[in-house]
Amino acid sequence: MPPVIEFTAPPLPHYILSGSSYMPSGGKHTNRKNIGVFDLLVVVYGCLYVGEGDREYEIKEGHALILRPDNHHYGVTGCTEDTLHHWLHFQILGDWNVIEEEIYQQRQWSCLESQAPGGVSLPAFSTTPYTVQLPQFTQLAQPQKMIDTISELTEMNQHIHLASVRFKQQALFQDVIMLLSASLRAEGPSPQSACAEQAAAYLREHYREPFSAKKLGENTNFHPVYIARCMQKVFGCSPSAYLIRLRIEHAKELLLQTDLPIERIAEEVGFNHAAYFTACFTRIEGLSPRKFRQWFSWNRG
């Protein structure tokens, strides 16, 4: 069974950098030793075959692996299919150690058995350290939420020269830690998470189509009201708002990678009216599509 990474906080883990990597069939993970930072790998689709020390892992869709900063990791074999994964480098500035999962489970049972009926009181006016456990290898309880969070962190790297953005990244990165920690405790996705993930997957595949709560419900076999409640809990927004976010993300790619006019881009990502597209884009990104394209073209030049 894969081990558990345990650390003491404060201080909290520190986000460094993130990105995504596409590997065609036959592509192989990098061979590296003692890189000095933790490397989180989250597979979107396909499968990565990665080894660390004497352990080998198959990181399938919706799974995550944390590579340690003090170990040797390498590609076991090439991908057997096209594979996309997100990577995220972070550092734990305080104490941390690795424990085998069997020992972790025994400790959890011991804590439950020894817990006082009235709870535990902490000393006032003092900082009380606590421990956090992360699974080194896991099937994520909320894979799409993890993917969305890392994607948002990566997108923010374009403004990393701003102190306010770096501060926001550190706060958002704690959601990644929470999602990993929750996956260690979860026996499987909750019904709400499963519903939200299934609805999000449908919207990602059909983001160009007009939104229909009824059609979404029919294709996921959940009542539209239940879907909305689940997506609000898991993603913090309604299905229609999630769809707009998806369209804006695709629009940003087209703005930066093509010379298509704004009106055509709006149509390509599913907006019927360019004015509504511009209003949604400006509200979410803080600047218009035209200024977004100009700003990044100028900075790249």
Coordinates of C-alpha atoms in Angstrom, one line a residue, residues 57-230:
Y57 CA 2.7 3.6 -9.9
E58 CA 0.1 3.6 -12.6
I59 CA -1.5 7.1 -12.4
K60 CA -4.8 6.8 -14.2
E61 CA -7.4 9.4 -15.0
G62 CA -8.6 11.0 -11.8
H63 CA -5.6 9.8 -9.7
A64 CA -2.8 11.8 -8.1
L65 CA 0.8 11.0 -7.1
I66 CA 3.1 13.1 -4.9
L67 CA 6.8 12.7 -5.7
R68 CA 9.1 13.4 -2.8
P69 CA 11.9 16.0 -3.0
D70 CA 14.5 13.7 -1.5
N71 CA 14.0 10.6 -3.7
H72 CA 14.7 9.3 -7.2
H73 CA 11.7 9.2 -9.6
Y74 CA 11.6 8.0 -13.1
G75 CA 9.4 6.8 -16.0
V76 CA 8.8 3.1 -15.6
T77 CA 7.6 2.7 -19.2
G78 CA 6.1 4.8 -22.0
C79 CA 2.5 5.8 -22.1
T80 CA 0.3 3.3 -23.9
E81 CA -2.1 6.1 -25.0
D82 CA -2.2 9.9 -25.3
T83 CA -2.0 11.3 -21.8
L84 CA -2.5 14.7 -20.3
H85 CA -1.5 15.5 -16.7
H86 CA -1.2 18.6 -14.5
W87 CA 1.9 19.0 -12.4
L88 CA 2.4 21.2 -9.3
H89 CA 5.6 22.0 -7.4
F90 CA 5.3 22.8 -3.7
Q91 CA 7.4 22.8 -0.6
I92 CA 6.7 22.0 3.0
L93 CA 8.8 24.5 5.0
G94 CA 8.2 22.8 8.4
D95 CA 8.7 19.2 9.6
W96 CA 7.4 16.3 7.5
N97 CA 7.9 12.6 7.4
V98 CA 6.6 9.5 5.5
I99 CA 4.6 6.8 7.2
E100 CA 3.3 3.5 5.8
E101 CA -0.5 3.5 5.4
E102 CA -0.9 0.5 7.7
I103 CA 0.7 2.5 10.6
Y104 CA -1.4 5.5 9.6
Q105 CA -4.6 3.4 9.9
Q106 CA -3.5 2.0 13.3
R107 CA -2.9 5.5 14.6
Q108 CA -6.3 6.7 13.4
W109 CA -8.0 3.9 15.3
S110 CA -5.9 4.7 18.4
C111 CA -6.9 8.3 18.3
L112 CA -10.6 7.4 18.0
E113 CA -10.4 5.0 21.0
S114 CA -8.5 7.5 23.2
Q115 CA -10.6 10.6 22.4
A116 CA -12.2 12.1 25.5
P117 CA -16.0 12.3 25.5
G118 CA -16.0 16.0 26.1
G119 CA -13.5 16.8 23.4
V120 CA -10.1 18.4 23.8
S121 CA -9.5 21.9 25.0
L122 CA -6.5 23.9 23.6
P123 CA -4.5 26.5 25.5
A124 CA -5.7 30.1 25.0
F125 CA -3.5 32.8 23.4
S126 CA -1.0 30.4 21.9
T127 CA -0.3 28.8 18.5
T128 CA -1.0 25.0 18.7
P129 CA 0.7 23.0 16.0
Y130 CA -1.3 20.2 14.3
T131 CA -0.6 17.5 11.8
V132 CA -1.9 17.0 8.3
Q133 CA -1.7 13.8 6.3
L134 CA -1.7 13.5 2.5
P135 CA -1.9 10.3 0.5
Q136 CA 1.2 9.9 -1.6
F137 CA -0.9 8.0 -4.2
T138 CA -4.7 8.2 -4.4
Q139 CA -7.9 8.2 -6.4
L140 CA -9.2 11.7 -6.0
A141 CA -12.5 12.1 -4.3
Q142 CA -13.2 15.2 -6.4
P143 CA -10.9 15.0 -9.5
Q144 CA -12.6 17.7 -11.5
K145 CA -12.4 20.2 -8.7
M146 CA -8.7 19.4 -8.3
I147 CA -8.2 19.9 -12.0
D148 CA -10.1 23.2 -12.0
T149 CA -8.1 24.4 -9.0
I150 CA -4.7 23.6 -10.5
S151 CA -5.8 25.1 -13.8
E152 CA -6.7 28.3 -12.0
L153 CA -3.4 28.4 -10.2
T154 CA -1.5 27.9 -13.5
E155 CA -3.6 30.6 -15.2
M156 CA -2.6 33.0 -12.5
N157 CA 1.1 32.5 -13.2
Q158 CA 0.7 35.0 -16.1
H159 CA 0.4 37.7 -13.4
I160 CA 2.9 36.2 -11.0
H161 CA 4.9 39.4 -10.9
L162 CA 2.1 40.9 -8.8
A163 CA 2.4 40.3 -5.1
S164 CA -1.4 40.2 -4.7
V165 CA -1.6 37.4 -7.2
R166 CA 1.1 35.4 -5.4
F167 CA -0.7 35.9 -2.2
K168 CA -4.0 34.6 -3.8
Q169 CA -2.2 31.6 -5.2
Q170 CA -1.0 30.6 -1.7
A171 CA -4.5 30.8 -0.4
L172 CA -5.9 28.9 -3.3
F173 CA -3.2 26.2 -3.0
Q174 CA -4.6 25.3 0.4
D175 CA -7.7 24.0 -1.5
V176 CA -5.3 21.5 -3.2
I177 CA -4.0 20.4 0.2
M178 CA -7.6 20.0 1.5
L179 CA -8.7 18.0 -1.6
L180 CA -5.7 15.7 -1.2
S181 CA -6.3 15.2 2.5
A182 CA -10.0 14.5 1.9
S183 CA -9.1 11.8 -0.6
L184 CA -7.1 10.0 2.1
R185 CA -10.1 9.8 4.4
A186 CA -12.8 9.1 1.7
E187 CA -13.7 5.6 0.8
G188 CA -15.0 6.9 -2.4
P189 CA -16.7 10.0 -3.9
S190 CA -19.7 11.2 -2.0
P191 CA -23.1 11.1 -3.9
Q192 CA -23.0 14.9 -4.1
S193 CA -19.4 14.9 -5.6
A194 CA -20.3 12.1 -8.0
C195 CA -23.3 14.1 -9.3
A196 CA -21.3 17.3 -9.6
E197 CA -18.4 15.6 -11.3
Q198 CA -20.7 13.9 -13.8
A199 CA -22.6 17.1 -14.6
A200 CA -19.2 19.0 -15.0
A201 CA -18.0 16.3 -17.4
Y202 CA -21.1 16.7 -19.5
L203 CA -20.8 20.5 -19.6
R204 CA -17.1 20.2 -20.6
E205 CA -18.1 18.0 -23.6
H206 CA -21.0 20.1 -24.7
Y207 CA -19.9 23.7 -23.7
R208 CA -20.7 25.0 -27.2
E209 CA -24.3 24.0 -27.0
P210 CA -27.1 26.2 -25.4
F211 CA -27.5 25.5 -21.7
S212 CA -30.5 23.5 -20.7
A213 CA -31.0 22.3 -17.1
K214 CA -33.6 19.8 -18.4
K215 CA -31.2 18.3 -20.9
L216 CA -28.4 18.2 -18.3
G217 CA -30.6 16.3 -16.0
E218 CA -31.7 13.8 -18.7
N219 CA -28.1 13.1 -19.7
T220 CA -26.8 12.6 -16.1
N221 CA -29.9 10.9 -14.7
F222 CA -30.2 13.5 -11.8
H223 CA -32.9 16.0 -11.1
P224 CA -31.8 19.5 -12.3
V225 CA -32.4 21.0 -8.8
Y226 CA -30.2 18.3 -7.2
I227 CA -27.5 18.9 -9.8
A228 CA -27.6 22.7 -9.0
R229 CA -27.3 22.0 -5.3
C230 CA -24.4 19.6 -5.8

